[in-house]
Short mmCIF file of C-alpha atoms and ligand atoms in Angstrom, two decimals:
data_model
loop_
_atom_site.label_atom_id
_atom_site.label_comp_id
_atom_site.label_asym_id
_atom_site.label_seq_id
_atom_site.Cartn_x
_atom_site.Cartn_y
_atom_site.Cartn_z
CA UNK W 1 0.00 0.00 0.00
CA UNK W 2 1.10 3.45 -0.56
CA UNK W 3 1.74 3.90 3.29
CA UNK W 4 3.44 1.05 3.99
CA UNK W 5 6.46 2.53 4.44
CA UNK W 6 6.13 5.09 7.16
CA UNK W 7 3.79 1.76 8.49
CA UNK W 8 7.68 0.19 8.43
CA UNK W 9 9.08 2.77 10.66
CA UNK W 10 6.07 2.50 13.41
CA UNK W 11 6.43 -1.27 13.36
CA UNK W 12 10.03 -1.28 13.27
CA UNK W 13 10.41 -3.99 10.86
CA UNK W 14 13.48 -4.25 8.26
CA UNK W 15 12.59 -3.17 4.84
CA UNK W 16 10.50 -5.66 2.86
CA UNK W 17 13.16 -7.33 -0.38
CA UNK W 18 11.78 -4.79 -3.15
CA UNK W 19 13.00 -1.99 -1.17
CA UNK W 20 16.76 -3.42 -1.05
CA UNK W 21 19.39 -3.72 -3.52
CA UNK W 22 20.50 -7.32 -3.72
CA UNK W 23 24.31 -6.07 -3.97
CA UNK W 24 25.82 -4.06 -1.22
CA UNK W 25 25.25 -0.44 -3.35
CA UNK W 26 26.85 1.78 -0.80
CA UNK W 27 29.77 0.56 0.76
CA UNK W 28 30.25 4.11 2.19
CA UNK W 29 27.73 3.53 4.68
CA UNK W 30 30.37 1.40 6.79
CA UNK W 31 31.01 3.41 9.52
CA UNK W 32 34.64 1.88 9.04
CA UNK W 33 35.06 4.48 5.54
CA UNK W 34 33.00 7.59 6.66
CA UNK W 35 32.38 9.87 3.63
CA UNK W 36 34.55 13.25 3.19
CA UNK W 37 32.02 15.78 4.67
CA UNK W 38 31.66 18.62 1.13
CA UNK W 39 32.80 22.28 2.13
CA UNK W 40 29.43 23.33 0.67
CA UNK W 41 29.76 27.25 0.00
CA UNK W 42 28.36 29.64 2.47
CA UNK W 43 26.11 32.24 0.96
CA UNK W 44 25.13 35.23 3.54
CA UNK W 45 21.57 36.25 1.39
CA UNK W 46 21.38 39.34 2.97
CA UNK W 47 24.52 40.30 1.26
CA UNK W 48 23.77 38.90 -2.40
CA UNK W 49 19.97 40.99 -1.69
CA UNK W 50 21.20 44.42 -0.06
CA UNK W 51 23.05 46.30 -2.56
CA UNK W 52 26.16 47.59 -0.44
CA UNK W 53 29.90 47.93 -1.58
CA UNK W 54 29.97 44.10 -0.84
CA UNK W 55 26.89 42.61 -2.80
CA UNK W 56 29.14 42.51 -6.18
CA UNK W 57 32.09 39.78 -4.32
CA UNK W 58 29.02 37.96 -2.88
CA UNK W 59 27.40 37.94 -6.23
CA UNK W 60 30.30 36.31 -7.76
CA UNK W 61 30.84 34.06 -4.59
CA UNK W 62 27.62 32.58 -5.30
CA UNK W 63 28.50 32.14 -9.16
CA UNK W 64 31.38 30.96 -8.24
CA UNK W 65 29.57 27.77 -6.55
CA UNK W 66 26.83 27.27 -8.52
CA UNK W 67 29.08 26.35 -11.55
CA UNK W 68 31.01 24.61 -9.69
CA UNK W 69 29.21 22.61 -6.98
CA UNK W 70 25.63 23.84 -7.59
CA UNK W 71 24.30 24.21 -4.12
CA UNK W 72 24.69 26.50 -1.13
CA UNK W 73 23.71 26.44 1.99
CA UNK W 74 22.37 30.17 2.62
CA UNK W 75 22.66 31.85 5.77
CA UNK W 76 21.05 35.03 6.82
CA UNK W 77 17.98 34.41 4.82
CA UNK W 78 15.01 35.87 7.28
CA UNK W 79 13.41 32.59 7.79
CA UNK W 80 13.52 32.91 11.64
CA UNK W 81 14.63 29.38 13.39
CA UNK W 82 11.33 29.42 15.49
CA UNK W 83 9.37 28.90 11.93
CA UNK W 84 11.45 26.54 10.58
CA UNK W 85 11.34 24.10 14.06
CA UNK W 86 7.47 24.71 13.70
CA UNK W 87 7.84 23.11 10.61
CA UNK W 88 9.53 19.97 11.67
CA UNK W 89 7.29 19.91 14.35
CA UNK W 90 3.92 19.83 12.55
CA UNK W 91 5.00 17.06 10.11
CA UNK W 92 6.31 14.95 12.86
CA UNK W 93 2.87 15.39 14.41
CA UNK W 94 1.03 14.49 11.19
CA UNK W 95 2.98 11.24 10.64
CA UNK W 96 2.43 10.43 14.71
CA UNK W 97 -0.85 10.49 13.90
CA UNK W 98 -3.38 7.45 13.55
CA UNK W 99 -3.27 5.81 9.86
CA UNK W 100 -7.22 7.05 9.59
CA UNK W 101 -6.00 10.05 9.93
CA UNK W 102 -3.01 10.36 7.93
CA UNK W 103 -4.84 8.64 5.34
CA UNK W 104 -7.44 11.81 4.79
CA UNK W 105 -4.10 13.19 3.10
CA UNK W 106 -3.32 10.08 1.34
CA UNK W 107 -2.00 10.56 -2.86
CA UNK W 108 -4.77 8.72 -5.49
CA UNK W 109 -2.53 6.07 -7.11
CA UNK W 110 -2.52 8.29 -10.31
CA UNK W 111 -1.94 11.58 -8.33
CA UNK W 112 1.08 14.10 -7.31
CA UNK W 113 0.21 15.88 -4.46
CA UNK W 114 -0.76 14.22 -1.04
CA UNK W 115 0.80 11.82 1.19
CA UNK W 116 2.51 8.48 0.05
CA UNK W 117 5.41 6.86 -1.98
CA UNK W 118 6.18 8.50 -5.45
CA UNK W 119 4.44 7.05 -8.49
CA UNK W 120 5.92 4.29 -10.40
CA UNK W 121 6.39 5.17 -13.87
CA UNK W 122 8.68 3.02 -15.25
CA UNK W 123 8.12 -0.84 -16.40
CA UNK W 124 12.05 -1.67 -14.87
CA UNK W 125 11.45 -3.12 -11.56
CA UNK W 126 15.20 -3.19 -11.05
CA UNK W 127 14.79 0.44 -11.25
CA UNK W 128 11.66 1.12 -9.81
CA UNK W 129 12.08 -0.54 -6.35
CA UNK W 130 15.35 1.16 -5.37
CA UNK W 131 14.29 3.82 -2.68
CA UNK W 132 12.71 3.56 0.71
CA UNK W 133 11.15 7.28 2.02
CA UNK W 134 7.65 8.90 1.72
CA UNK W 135 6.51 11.88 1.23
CA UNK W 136 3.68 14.87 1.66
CA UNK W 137 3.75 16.63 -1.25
CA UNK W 138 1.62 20.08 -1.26
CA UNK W 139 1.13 22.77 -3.76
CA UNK W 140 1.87 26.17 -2.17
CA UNK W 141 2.01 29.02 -5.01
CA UNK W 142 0.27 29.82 -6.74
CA UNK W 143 -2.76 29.87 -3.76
CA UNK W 144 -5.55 29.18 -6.56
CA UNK W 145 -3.34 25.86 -7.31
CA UNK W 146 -3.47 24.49 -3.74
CA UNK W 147 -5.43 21.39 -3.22
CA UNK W 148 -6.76 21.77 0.59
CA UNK W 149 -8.24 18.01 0.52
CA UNK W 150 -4.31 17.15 0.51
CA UNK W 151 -3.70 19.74 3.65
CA UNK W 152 -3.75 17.99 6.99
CA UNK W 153 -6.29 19.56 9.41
CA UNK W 154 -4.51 17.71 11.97
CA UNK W 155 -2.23 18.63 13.33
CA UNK W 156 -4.32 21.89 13.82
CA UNK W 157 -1.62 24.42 13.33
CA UNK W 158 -0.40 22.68 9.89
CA UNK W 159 -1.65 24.61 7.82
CA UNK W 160 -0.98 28.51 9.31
CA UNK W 161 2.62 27.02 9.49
CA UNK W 162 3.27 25.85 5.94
CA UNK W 163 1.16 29.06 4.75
CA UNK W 164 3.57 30.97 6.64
CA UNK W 165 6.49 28.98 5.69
CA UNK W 166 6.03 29.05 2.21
CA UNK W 167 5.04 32.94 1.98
CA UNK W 168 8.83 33.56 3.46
CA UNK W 169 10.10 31.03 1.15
CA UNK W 170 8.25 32.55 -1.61
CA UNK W 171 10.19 35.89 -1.14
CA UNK W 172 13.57 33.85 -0.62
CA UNK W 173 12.98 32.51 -3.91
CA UNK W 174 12.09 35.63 -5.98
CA UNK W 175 14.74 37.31 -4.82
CA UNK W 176 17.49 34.49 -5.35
CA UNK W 177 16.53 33.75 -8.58
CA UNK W 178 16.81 37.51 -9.38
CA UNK W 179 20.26 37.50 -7.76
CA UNK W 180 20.93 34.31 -9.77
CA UNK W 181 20.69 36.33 -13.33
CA UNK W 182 22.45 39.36 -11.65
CA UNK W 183 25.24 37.34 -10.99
CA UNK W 184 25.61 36.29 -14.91
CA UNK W 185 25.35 40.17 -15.64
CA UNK W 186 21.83 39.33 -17.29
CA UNK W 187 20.25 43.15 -18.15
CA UNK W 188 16.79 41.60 -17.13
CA UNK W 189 17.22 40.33 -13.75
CA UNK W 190 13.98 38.29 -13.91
CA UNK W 191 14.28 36.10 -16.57
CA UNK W 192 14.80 32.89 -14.52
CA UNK W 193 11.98 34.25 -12.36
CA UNK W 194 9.66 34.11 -15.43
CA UNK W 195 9.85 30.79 -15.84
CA UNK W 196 8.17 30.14 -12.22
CA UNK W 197 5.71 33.26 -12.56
CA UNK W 198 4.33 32.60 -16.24
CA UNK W 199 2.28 30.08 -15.29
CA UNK W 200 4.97 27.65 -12.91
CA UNK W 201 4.33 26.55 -9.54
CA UNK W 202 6.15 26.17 -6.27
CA UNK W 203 5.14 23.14 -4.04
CA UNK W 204 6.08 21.94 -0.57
CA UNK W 205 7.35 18.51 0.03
CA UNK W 206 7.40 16.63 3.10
CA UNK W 207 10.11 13.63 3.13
CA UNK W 208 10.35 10.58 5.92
CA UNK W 209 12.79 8.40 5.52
CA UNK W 210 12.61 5.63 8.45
CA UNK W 211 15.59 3.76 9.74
CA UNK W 212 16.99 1.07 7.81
CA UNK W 213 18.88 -1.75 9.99
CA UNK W 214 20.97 -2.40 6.26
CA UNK W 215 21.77 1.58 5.16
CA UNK W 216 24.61 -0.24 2.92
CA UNK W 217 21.62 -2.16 0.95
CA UNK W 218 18.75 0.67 0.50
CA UNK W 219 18.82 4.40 -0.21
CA UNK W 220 15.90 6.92 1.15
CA UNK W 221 16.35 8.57 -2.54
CA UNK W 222 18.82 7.22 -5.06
CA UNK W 223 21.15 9.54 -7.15
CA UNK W 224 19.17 12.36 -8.95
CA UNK W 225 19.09 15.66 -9.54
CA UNK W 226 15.70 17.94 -9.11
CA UNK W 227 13.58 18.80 -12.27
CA UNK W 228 13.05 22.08 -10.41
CA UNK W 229 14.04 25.76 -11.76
CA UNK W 230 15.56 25.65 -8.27
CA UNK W 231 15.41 23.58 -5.03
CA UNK W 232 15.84 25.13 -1.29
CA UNK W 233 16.28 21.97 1.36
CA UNK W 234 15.18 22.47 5.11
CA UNK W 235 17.06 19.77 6.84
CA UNK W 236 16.27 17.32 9.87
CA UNK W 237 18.00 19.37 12.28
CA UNK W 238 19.61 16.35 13.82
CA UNK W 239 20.06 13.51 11.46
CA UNK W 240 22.13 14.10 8.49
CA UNK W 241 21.73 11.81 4.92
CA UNK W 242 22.01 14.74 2.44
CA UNK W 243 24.69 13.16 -0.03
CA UNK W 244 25.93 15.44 -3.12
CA UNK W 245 28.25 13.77 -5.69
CA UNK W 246 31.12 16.21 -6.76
CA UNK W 247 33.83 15.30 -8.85
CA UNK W 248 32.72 11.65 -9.20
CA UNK W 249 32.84 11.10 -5.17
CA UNK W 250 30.17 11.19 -2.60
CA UNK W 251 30.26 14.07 -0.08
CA UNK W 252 28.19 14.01 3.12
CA UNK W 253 26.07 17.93 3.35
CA UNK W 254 26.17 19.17 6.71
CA UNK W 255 23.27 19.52 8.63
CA UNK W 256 23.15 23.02 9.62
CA UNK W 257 19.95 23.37 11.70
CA UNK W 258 19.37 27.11 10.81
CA UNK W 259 20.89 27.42 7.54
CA UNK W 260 18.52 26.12 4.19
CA UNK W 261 20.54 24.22 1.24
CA UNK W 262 20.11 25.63 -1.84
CA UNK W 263 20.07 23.55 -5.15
CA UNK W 264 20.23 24.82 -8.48
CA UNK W 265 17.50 22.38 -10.59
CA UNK W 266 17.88 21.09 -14.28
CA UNK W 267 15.93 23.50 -15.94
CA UNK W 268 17.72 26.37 -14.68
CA UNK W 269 20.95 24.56 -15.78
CA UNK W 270 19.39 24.31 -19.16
CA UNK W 271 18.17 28.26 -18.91
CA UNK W 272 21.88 29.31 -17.54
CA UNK W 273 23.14 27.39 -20.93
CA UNK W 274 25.08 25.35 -18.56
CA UNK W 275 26.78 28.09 -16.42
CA UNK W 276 24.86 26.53 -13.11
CA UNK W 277 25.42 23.14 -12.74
CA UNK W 278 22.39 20.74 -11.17
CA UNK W 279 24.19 18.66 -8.52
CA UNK W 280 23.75 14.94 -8.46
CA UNK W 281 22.26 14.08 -4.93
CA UNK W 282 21.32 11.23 -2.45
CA UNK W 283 20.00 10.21 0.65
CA UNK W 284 21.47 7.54 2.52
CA UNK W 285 19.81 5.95 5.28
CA UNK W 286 20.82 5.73 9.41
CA UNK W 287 20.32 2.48 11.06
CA UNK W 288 18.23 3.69 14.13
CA UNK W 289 17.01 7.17 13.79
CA UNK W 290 14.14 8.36 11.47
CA UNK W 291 14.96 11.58 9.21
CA UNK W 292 13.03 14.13 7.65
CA UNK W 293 13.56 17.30 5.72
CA UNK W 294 11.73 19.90 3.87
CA UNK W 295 11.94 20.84 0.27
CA UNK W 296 10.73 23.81 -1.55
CA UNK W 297 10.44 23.69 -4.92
CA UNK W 298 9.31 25.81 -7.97
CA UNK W 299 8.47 24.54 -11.58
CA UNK W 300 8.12 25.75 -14.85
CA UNK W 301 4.42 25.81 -16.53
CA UNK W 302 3.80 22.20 -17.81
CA UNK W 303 4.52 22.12 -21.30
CA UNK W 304 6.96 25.58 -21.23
CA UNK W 305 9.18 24.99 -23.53
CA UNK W 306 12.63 25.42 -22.28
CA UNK W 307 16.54 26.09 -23.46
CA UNK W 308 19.10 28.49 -22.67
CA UNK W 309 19.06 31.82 -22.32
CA UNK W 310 19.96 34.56 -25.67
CA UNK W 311 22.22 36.37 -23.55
CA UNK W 312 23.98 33.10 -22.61
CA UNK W 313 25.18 31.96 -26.12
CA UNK W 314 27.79 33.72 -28.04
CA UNK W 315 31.08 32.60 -30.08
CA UNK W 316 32.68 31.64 -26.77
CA UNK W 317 29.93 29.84 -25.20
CA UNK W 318 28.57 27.60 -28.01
CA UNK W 319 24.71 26.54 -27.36
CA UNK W 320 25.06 23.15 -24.51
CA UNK W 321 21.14 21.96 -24.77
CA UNK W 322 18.46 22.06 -27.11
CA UNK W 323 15.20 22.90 -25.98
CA UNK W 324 12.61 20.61 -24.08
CA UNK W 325 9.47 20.91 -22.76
CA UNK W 326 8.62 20.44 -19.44
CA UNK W 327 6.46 17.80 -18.20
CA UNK W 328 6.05 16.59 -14.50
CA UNK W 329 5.16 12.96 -16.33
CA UNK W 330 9.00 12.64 -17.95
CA UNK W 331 10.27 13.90 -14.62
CA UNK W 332 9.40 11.58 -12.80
CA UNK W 333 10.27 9.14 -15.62
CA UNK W 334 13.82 10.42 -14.89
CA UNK W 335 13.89 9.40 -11.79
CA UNK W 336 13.19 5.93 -11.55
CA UNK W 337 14.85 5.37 -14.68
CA UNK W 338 18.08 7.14 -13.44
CA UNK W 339 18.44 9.66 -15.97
CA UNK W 340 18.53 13.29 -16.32
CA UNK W 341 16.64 15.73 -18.54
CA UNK W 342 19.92 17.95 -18.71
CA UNK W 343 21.42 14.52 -20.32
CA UNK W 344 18.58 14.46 -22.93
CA UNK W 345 18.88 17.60 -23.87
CA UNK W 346 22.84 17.99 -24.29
CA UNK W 347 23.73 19.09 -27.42
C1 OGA Y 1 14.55 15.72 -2.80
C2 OGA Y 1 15.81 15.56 -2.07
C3 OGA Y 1 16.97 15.52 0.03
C4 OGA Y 1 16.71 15.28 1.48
O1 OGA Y 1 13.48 15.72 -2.13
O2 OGA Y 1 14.60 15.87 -4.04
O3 OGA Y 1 16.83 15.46 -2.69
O4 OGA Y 1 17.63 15.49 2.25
N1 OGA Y 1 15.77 15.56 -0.72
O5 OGA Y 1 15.61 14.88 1.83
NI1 NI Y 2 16.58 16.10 -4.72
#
């Protein structure tokens, strides 16, 4: 059943076969080879946002690592701690909750939004069965998109906080996608914005990922990047998992309770003509503590045709992809097949 896994975690049982790779996958997980921990660039937002004599160092800071590592974890960015521990809080409450209750929430089998384990696109089992997490998943922006059946009443403070939540993150995200294009010297700073506001849509998603007694033999997500115009991450707080891979090795993210990871997503790569790079991420799983995080995420109109940018192509920088149109169907096709749009659409 679509539940079953958060079911797992209450019951405490090892995950079921289909959930675990028959060959030890990530060796890393040994506690006898711990994983380099990435120096992730720190971005202070009030200094790419405020224009002072330093904005135009922080600007290029923050170029700097999205070509090069494609996330940040951003400091400074007005999202007070308080709001973001409500925000752990109230989906820890919803999954403590009785299964009647959690199921008023629960995803129809053909569905997106709600709660439950992503849809299964693909005919490859071998592919299909390789991740063991669930998730809420909750349009936020724009308001006439939200889907309130999907909103938990219970706990009774859920919604206020992810309606407050995402109105800050809305704000975080205009304004870092506008810094985004200032940083390339674009003369209209919102041209990555447009492809969220004509028509695109941000949505909230919830993750759980339970403990997992084999962490070498199952991943909470495999390797992917997001088919977002960008990603921004609230962590657990207390467990970490986050894994990016950077220069062909695995890096553990820290888990910096106040900070927010920023990723850039595919179809800004494509937009940025390949200037921003979409990191290739992971979870990995602990063997007796439960994780969650947060994700924010914002998405072009479906069917938007993408591709880079005018201002990004010249004699020196040759056109990288062709353009594609975006559909939240071949996304999640990616996925479970292990692909990547930005692969498709290389030139
Ligand atoms: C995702 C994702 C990372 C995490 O939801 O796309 O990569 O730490 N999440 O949960
Ligand atoms: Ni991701």
């Amino acid at each position: 059943m679509e539940y079953s896994v958060h079911e797992l975690a209450i019951t405490g049982e090892n995950p079921p076969a289909k959930y675990i790779y028959t060959d030890s996958i990530n060796p890393s997980q040994d506690p006898s080879i711990p994983l380099p921990l990435l120096e992730i660039p720190v971005i202070d937002f009030n200094r790419i946002t405020t224009p002072s004599v330093g904005t135009g160092a922080e600007l290029e800071r923050l170029r700097s690592a999205l070509s090069s590592y494609g996330c940040v974890m951003v400091t400074n960015h007005g999202v007070e701690s308080s709001l973001m521990d409500r925000v752990r809080l109230v989906f820890k409450q919803f999954l403590a909750l009785p299964m009647e209750q959690r199921l008023k929430c629960q995803k129809e089998a053909d569905g997106f939004e709600g709660f439950g384990s992503d849809m299964i696109l693909t005919k490859d089992v071998a592919a299909a069965v390789r991740h063991f997490s669930c998730r809420l998943r909750l349009t936020t922006w724009p308001e006439d998109k939200r889907q309130m059946k999907y909103w938990p009443e219970q706990p009774h403070d859920f919604r206020e906080v992810l309606d407050e939540y995402s109105s800050k993150l809305l704000v975080l995200h205009d304004a870092t996608l506008r810094a985004m294009a200032r940083s390339l010297s674009l003369d209209d700073d919102s041209t990555f914005l447009n492809a969220v506001r004509e028509g695109g849509s941000i949505s909230a998603r919830f993750n759980f990922y339970p403990p997992c007694p084999t962490p070498d033999r199952a991943l909470g997500l495999k390797p992917h990047s997001d088919g977002t115009v960008i990603t921004y991450l609230l962590q657990d707080g207390e467990v970490e998992g986050l894994q990016v891979l950077k220069d062909e090795q695995w890096f553990r993210v820290p888990n910096v309770p106040d900070a927010l990871v920023l990723h850039v997503g595919d179809h800004l790569e494509i937009m940025s003509n390949g200037e921003f790079k979409s990191p290739v991420h992971r979870v990995v799983l602990n063997p007796e503590r439960q994780r969650m995080s947060v994700v924010i995420a914002s998405f072009p109109e479906e069917g938007r045709q993408i591709e880079p940018l005018e201002g990004l192509v010249s004699g020196e920088r040759p056109r990288l992809y062709r353009q594609v149109k975006y559909s939240i169907v071949d996304q999640v096709g990616y996925y479970w097949s292990g692909t990547r749009v930005t692969d498709d659409a290389r030139i």
